[in-house]
PDB file of C-alpha atoms in Angstrom:
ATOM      1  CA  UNK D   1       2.419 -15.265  11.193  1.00  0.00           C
ATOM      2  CA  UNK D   2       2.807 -11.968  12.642  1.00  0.00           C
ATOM      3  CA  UNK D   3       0.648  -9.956   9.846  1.00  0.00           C
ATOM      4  CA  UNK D   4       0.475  -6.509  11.224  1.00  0.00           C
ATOM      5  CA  UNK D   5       2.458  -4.172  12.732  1.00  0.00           C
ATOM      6  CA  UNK D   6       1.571  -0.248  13.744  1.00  0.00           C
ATOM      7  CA  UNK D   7       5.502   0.626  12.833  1.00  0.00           C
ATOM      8  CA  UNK D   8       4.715  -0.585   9.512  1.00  0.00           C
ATOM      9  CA  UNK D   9       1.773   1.852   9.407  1.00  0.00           C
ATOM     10  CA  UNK D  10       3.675   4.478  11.015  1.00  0.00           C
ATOM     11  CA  UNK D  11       6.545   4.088   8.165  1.00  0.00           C
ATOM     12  CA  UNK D  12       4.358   3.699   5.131  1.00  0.00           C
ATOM     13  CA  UNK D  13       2.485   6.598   6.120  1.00  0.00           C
ATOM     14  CA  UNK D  14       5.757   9.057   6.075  1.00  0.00           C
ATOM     15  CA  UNK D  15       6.921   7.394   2.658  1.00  0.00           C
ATOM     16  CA  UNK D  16       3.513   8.258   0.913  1.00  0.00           C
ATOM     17  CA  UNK D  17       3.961  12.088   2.673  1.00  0.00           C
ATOM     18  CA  UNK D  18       7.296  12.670   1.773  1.00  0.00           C
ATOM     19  CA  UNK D  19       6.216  11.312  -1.811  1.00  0.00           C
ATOM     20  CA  UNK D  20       3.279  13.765  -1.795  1.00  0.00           C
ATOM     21  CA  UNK D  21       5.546  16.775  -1.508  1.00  0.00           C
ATOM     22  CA  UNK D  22       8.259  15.662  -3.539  1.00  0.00           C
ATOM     23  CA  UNK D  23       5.675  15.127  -6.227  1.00  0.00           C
ATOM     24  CA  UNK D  24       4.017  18.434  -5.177  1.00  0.00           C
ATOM     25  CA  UNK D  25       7.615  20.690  -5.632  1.00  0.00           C
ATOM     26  CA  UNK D  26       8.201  18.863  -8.860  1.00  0.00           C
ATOM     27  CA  UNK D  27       5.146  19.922 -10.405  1.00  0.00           C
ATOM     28  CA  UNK D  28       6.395  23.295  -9.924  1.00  0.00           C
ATOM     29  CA  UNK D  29       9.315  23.345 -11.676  1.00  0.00           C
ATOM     30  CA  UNK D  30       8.528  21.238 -14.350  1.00  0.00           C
ATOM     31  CA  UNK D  31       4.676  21.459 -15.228  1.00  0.00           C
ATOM     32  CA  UNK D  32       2.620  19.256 -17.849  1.00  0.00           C
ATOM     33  CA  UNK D  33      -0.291  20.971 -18.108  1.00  0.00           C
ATOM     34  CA  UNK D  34      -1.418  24.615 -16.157  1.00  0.00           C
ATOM     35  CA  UNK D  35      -4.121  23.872 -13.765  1.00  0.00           C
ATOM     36  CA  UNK D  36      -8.226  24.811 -15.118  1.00  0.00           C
ATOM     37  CA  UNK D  37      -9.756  24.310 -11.682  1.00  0.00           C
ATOM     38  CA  UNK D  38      -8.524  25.684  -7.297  1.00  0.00           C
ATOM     39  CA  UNK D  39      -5.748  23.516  -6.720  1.00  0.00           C
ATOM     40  CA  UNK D  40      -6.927  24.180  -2.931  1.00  0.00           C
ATOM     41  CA  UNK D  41     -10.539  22.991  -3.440  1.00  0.00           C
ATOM     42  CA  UNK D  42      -8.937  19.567  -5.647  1.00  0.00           C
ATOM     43  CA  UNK D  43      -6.400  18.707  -2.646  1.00  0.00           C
ATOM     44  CA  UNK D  44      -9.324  19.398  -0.601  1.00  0.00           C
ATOM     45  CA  UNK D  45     -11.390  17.092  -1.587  1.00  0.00           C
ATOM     46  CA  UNK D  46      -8.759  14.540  -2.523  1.00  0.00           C
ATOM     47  CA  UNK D  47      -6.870  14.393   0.656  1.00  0.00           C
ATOM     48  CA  UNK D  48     -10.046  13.844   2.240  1.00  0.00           C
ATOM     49  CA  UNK D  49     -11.164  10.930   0.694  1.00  0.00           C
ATOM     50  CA  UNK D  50      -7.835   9.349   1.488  1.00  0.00           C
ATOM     51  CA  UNK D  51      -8.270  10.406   5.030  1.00  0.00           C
ATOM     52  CA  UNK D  52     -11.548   9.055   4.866  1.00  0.00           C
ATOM     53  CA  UNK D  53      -9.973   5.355   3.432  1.00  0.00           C
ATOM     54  CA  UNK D  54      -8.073   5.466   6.299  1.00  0.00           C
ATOM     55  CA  UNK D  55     -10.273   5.867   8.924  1.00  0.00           C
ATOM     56  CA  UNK D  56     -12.809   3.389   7.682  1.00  0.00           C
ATOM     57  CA  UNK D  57     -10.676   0.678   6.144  1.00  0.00           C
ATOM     58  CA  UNK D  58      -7.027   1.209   8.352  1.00  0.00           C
ATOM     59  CA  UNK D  59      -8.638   1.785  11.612  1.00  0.00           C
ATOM     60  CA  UNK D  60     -11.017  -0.924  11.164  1.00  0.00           C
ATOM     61  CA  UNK D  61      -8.982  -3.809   9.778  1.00  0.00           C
ATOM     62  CA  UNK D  62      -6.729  -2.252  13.451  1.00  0.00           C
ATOM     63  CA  UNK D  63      -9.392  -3.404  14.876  1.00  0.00           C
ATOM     64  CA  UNK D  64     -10.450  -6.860  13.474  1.00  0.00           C
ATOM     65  CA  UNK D  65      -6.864  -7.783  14.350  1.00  0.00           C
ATOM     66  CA  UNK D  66      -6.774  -7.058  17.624  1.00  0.00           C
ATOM     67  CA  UNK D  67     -10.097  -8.166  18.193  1.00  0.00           C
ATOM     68  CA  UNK D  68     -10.758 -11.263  16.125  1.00  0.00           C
ATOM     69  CA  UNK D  69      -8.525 -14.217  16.393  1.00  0.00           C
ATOM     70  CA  UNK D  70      -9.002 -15.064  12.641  1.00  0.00           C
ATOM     71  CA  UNK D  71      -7.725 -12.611  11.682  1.00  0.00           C
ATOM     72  CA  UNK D  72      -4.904 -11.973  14.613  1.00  0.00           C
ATOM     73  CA  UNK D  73      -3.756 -15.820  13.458  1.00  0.00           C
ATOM     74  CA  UNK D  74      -5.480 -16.656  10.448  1.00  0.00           C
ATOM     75  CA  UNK D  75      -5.049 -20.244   8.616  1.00  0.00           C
ATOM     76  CA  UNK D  76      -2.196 -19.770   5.848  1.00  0.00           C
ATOM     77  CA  UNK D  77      -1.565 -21.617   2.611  1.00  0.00           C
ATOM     78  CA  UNK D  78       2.116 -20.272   2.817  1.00  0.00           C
ATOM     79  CA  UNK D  79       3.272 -21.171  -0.698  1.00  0.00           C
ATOM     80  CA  UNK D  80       6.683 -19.709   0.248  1.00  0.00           C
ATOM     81  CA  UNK D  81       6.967 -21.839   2.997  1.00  0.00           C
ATOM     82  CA  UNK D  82       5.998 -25.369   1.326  1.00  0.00           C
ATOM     83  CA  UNK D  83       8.400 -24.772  -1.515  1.00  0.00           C
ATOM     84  CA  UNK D  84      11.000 -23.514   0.500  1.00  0.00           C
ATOM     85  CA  UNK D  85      11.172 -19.640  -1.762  1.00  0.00           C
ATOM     86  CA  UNK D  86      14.535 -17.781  -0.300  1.00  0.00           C
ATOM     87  CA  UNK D  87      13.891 -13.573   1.170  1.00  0.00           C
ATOM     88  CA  UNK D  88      14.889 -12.350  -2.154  1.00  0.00           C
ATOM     89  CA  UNK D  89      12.600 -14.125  -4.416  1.00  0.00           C
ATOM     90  CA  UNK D  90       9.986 -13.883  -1.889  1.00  0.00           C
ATOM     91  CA  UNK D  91       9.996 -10.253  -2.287  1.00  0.00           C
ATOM     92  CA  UNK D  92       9.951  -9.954  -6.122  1.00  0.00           C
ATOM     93  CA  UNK D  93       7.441 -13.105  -6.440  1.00  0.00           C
ATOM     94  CA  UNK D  94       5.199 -10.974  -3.775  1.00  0.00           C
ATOM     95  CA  UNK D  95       5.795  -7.605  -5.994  1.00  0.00           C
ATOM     96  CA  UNK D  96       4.963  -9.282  -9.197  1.00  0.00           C
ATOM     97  CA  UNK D  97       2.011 -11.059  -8.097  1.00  0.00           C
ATOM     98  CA  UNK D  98       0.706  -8.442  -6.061  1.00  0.00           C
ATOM     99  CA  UNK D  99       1.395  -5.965  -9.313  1.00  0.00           C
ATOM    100  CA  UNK D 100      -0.561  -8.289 -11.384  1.00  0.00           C
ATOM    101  CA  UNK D 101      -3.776  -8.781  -9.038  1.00  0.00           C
ATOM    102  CA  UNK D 102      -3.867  -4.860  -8.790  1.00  0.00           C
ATOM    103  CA  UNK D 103      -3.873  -4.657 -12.630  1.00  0.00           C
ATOM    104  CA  UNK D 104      -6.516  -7.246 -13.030  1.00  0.00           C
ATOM    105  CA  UNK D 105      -8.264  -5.735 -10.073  1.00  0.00           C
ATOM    106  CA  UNK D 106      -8.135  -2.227 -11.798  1.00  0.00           C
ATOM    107  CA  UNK D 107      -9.377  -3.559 -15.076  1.00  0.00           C
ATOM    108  CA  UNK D 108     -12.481  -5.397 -13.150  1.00  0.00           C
ATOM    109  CA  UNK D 109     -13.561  -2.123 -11.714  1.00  0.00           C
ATOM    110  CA  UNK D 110     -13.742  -0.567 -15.707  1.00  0.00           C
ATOM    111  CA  UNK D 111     -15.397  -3.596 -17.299  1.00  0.00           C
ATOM    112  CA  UNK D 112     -18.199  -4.848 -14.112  1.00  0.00           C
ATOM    113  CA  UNK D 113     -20.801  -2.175 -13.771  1.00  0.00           C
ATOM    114  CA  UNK D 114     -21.320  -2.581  -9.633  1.00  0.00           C
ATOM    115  CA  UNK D 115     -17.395  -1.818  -9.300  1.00  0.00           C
ATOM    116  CA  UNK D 116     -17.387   1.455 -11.765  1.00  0.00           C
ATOM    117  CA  UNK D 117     -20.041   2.940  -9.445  1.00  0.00           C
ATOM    118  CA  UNK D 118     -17.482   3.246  -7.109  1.00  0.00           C
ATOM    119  CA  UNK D 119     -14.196   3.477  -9.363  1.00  0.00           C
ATOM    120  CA  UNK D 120     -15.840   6.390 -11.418  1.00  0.00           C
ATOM    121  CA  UNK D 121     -14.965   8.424  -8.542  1.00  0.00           C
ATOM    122  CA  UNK D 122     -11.154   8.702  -9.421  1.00  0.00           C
ATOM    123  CA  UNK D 123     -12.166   9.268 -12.952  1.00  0.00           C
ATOM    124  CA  UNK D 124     -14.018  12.381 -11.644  1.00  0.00           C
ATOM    125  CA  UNK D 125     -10.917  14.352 -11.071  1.00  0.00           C
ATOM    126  CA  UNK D 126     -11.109  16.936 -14.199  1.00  0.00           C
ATOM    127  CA  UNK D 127      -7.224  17.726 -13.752  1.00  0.00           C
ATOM    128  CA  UNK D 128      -4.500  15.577 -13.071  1.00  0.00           C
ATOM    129  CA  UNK D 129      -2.035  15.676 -10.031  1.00  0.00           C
ATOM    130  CA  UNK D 130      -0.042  14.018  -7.852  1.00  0.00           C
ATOM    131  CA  UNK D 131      -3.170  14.158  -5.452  1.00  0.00           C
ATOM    132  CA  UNK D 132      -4.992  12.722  -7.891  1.00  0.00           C
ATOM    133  CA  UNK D 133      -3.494   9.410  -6.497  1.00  0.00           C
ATOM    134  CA  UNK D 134      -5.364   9.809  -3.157  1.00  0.00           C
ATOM    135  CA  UNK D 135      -9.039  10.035  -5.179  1.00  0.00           C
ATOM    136  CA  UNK D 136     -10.793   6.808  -4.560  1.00  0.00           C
ATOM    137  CA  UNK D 137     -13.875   5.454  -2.546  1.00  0.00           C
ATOM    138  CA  UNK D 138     -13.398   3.288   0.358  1.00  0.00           C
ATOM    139  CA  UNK D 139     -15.858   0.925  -1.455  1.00  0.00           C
ATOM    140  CA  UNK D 140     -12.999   0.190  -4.092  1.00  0.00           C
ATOM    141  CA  UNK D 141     -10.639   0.517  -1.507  1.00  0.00           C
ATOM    142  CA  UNK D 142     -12.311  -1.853   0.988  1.00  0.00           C
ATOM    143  CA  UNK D 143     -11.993  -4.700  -2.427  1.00  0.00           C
ATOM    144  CA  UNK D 144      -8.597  -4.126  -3.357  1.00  0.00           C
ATOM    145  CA  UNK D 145      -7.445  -4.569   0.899  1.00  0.00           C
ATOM    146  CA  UNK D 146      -9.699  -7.606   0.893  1.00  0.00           C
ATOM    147  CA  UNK D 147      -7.406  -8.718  -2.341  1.00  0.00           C
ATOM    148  CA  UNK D 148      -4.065  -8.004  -0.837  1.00  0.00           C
ATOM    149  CA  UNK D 149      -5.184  -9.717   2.169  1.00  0.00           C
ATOM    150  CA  UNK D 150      -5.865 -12.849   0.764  1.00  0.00           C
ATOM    151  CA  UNK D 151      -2.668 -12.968  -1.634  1.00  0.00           C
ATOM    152  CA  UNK D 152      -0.634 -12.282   1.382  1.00  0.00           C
ATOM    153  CA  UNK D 153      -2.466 -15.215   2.944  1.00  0.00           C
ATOM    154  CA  UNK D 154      -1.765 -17.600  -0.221  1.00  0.00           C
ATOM    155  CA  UNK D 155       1.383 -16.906  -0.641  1.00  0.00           C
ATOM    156  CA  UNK D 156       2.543 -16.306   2.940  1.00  0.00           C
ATOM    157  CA  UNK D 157       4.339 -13.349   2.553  1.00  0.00           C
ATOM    158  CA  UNK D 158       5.298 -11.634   5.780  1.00  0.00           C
ATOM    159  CA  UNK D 159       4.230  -8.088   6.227  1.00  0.00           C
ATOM    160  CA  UNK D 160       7.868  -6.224   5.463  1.00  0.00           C
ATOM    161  CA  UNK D 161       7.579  -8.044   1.920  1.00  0.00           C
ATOM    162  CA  UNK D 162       4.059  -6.742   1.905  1.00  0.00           C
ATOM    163  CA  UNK D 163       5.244  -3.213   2.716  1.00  0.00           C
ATOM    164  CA  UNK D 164       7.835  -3.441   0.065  1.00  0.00           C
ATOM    165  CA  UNK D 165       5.154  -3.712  -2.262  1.00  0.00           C
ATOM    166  CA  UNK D 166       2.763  -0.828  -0.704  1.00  0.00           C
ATOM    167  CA  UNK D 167       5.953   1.345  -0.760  1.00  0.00           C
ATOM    168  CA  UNK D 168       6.843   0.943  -4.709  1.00  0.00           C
ATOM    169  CA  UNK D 169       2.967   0.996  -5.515  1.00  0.00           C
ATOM    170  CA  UNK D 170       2.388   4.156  -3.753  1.00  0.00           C
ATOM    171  CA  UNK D 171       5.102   5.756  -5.033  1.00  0.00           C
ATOM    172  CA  UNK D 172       4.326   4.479  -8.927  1.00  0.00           C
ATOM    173  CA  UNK D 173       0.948   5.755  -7.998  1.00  0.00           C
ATOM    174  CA  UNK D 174       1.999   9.477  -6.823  1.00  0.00           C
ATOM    175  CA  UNK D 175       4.378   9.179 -10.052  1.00  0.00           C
ATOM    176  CA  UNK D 176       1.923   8.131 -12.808  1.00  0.00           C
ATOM    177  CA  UNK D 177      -0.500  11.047 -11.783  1.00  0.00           C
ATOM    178  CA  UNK D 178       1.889  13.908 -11.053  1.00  0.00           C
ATOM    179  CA  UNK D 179       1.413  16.589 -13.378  1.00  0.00           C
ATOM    180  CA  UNK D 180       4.966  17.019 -14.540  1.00  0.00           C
ATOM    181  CA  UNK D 181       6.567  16.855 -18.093  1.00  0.00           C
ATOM    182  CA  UNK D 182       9.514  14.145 -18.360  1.00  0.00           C
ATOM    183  CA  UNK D 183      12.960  14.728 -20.454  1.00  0.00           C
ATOM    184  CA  UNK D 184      11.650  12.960 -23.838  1.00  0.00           C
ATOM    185  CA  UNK D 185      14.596  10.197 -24.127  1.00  0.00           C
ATOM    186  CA  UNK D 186      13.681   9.350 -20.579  1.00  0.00           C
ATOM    187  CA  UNK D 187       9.979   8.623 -20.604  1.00  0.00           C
ATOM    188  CA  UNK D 188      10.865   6.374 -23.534  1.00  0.00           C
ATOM    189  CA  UNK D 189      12.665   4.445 -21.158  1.00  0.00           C
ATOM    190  CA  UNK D 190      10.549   4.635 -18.352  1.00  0.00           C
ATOM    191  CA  UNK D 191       7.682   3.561 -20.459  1.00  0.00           C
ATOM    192  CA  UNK D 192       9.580   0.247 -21.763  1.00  0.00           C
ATOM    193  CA  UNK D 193       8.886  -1.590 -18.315  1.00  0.00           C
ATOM    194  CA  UNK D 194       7.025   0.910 -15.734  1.00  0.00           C
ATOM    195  CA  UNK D 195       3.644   3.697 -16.268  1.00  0.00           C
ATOM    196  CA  UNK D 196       5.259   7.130 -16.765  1.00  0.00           C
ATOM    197  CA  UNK D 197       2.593  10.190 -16.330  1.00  0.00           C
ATOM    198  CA  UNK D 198       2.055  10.157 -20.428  1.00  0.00           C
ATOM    199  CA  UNK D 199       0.801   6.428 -20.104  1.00  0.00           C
ATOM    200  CA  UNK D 200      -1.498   6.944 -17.261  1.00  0.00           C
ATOM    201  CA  UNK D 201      -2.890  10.575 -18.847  1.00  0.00           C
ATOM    202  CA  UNK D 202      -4.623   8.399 -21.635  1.00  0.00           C
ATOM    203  CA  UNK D 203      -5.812   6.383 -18.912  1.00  0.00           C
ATOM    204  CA  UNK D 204      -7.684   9.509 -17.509  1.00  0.00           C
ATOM    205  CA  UNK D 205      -8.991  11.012 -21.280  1.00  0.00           C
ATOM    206  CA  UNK D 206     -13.079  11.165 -20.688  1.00  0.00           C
ATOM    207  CA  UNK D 207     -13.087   9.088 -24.363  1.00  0.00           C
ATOM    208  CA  UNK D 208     -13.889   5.469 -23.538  1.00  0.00           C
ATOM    209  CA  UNK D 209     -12.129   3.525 -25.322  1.00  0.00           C
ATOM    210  CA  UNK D 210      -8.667   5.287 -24.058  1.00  0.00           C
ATOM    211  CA  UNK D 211     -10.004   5.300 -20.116  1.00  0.00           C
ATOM    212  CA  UNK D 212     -10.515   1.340 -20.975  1.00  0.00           C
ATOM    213  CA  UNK D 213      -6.821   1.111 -21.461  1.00  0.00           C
ATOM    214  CA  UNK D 214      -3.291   1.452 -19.790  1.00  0.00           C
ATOM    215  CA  UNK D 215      -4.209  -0.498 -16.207  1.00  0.00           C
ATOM    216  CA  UNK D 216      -1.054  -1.168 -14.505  1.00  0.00           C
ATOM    217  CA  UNK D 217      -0.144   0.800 -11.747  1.00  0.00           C
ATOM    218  CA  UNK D 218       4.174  -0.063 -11.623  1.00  0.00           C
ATOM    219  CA  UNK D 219       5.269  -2.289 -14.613  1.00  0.00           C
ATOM    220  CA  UNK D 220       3.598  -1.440 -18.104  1.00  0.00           C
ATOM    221  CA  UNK D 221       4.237  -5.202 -19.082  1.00  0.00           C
ATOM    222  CA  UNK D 222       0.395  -6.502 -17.579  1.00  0.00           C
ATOM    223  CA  UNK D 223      -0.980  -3.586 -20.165  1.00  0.00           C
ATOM    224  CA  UNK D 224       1.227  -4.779 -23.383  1.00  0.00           C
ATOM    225  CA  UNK D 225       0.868  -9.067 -22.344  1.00  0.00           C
ATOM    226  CA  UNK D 226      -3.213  -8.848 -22.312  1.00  0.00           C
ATOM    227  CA  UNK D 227      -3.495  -6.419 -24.893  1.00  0.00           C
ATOM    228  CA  UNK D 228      -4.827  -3.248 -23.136  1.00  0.00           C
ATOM    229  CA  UNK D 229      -1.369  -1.208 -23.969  1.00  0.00           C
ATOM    230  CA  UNK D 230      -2.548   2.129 -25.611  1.00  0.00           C
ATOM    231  CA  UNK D 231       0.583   4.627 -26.721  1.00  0.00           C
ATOM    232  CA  UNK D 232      -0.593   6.383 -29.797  1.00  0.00           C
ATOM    233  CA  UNK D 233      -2.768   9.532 -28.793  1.00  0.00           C
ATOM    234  CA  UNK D 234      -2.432  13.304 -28.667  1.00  0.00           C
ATOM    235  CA  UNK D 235      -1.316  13.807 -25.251  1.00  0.00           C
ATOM    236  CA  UNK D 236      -1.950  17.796 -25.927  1.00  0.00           C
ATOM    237  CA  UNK D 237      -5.516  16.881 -26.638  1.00  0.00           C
ATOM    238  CA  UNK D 238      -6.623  14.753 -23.552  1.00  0.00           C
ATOM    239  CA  UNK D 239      -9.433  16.064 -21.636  1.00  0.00           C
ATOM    240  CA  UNK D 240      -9.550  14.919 -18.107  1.00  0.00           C
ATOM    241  CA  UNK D 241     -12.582  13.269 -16.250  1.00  0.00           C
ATOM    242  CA  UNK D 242     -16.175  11.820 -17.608  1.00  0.00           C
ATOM    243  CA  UNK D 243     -17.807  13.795 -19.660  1.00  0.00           C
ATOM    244  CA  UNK D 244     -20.876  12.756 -17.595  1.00  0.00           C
ATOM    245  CA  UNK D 245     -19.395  14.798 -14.452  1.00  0.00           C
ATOM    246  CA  UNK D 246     -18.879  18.337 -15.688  1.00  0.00           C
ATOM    247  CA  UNK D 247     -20.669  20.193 -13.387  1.00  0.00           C
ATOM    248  CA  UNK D 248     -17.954  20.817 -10.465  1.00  0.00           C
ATOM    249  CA  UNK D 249     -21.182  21.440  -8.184  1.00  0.00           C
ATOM    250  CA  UNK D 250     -21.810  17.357  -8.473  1.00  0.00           C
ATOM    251  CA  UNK D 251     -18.224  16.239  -7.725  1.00  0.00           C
ATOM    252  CA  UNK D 252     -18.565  17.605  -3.457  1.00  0.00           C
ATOM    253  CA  UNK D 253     -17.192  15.629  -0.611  1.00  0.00           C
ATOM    254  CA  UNK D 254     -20.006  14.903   0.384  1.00  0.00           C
ATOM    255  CA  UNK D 255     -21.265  13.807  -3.458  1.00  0.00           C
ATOM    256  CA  UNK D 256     -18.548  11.945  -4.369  1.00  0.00           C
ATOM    257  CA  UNK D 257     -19.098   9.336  -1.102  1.00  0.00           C
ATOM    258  CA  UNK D 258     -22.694   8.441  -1.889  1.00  0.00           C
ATOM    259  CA  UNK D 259     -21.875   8.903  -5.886  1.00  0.00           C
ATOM    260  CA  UNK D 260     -22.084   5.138  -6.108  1.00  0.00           C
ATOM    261  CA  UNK D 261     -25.301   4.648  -4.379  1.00  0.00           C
ATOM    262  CA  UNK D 262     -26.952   7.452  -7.339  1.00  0.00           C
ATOM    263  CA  UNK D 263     -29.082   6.186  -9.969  1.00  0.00           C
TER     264      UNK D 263
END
């Protein structure tokens, strides 16, 4: 199974950049909330960290498959295959499953204290952007490849239905934390099935038992089945971040890489 493909970087790569500015104009003509902090010093130091993710985790798994021969032609349990799953519901079983193991995934890295280390990082972002979407380690990032990787594997899904899924999960990612104020009737909607920015801003409130809620990433439905849904809270009154990370001095580059290895 061919389960790489450079074009396929190439192409995700322009979809997640042409999100980024789409997002980025948007938030300009309709605004949520006025920025408190340098929206140059935020994208800064968001942007980087995603460069950063893709120099250490991209370039290197580029490697390992050229190099290694595991992973170049690794053994496959190819569900799809063995019970004979046509294109089309290959690519929705591979969204949905995919969806679901990033939900759990996300939930893990809230309740085990190793993975928060490194998740606590996003949480650090004290305003809320489209940019906001880039803010993770590449410890977390590193677990949630390694996760992908091995559903792919599982289910044998090739790597356009993989992409399929990277494209509508970057885009629901650059969506949830844009900083832009939906028509009322159609947030309702959105929020029925998918994460609209108001669902995903309780998600980032520095109060604990609203940042422990609200998990999925595309479809709301993970949230409302295992009873971490959260709806009800003044969306005027959310304060951004952890109230342990105030000081903008400790949330650096160059702090926010070894945060996790800090007492």
């Amino acid at each position: 199974m061919n389960i790489y493909s450079l074009n396929a970087e190439w192409g995700l790569l322009c979809w997640v950049v042409t999100g980024l500015l789409f997002f980025f104009i948007l938030e300009k003509w309709v605004v949520y909330r006025s920025p408190t902090l340098p929206l140059f010093r935020r994208w800064r130091i968001n942007v980087s960290l995603n460069l950063s993710n893709v120099a250490i985790i991209d370039l290197f798994f580029v490697y390992l498959v050229k190099q290694v021969s595991f992973f170049a032609d690794p053994p496959v349990l190819d569900i799809f295959a063995k019970f004979h799953v046509n294109s089309f519901w290959r690519v929705a079983i591979t969204v949905l499953v995919m969806d679901l193991a990033i939900y759990f995934w996300h939930r893990m890295n809230h309740e085990v204290p190793f993975l928060w280390r490194f998740h606590r990082v996003h949480h650090t972002d004290r305003n809320l952007d489209v940019s906001s979407a880039f803010r993770f380690h590449f410890g977390e990032v590193t677990g949630s490849t390694i996760i992908m990787y091995g559903i792919m594997l599982i289910l044998g899904s090739s790597i356009l239905e993989v992409r399929i899924f990277q494209l509508i999960f970057f885009l629901a990612a650059q969506f949830e934390h844009s900083n832009i104020r939906l028509w009322k009737p159609l947030e309702r909607a959105v929020w029925f099935l998918f994460v609209p920015p108001a669902m995903h801003r309780i998600h980032h409130s520095n109060i604990q038992e609203e940042t422990d809620s609200n998990y999925g990433t595309f479809l709301s439905i993970w949230d409302r089945i295992f009873g971490t849904f959260r709806k009800n809270v003044a969306q005027e009154k959310i304060v951004y971040g952890l109230k342990e990370f105030s000081d903008e001095q400790e949330l650096s580059l160059g702090k926010l890489l070894i945060l996790p290895f800090r007492k």
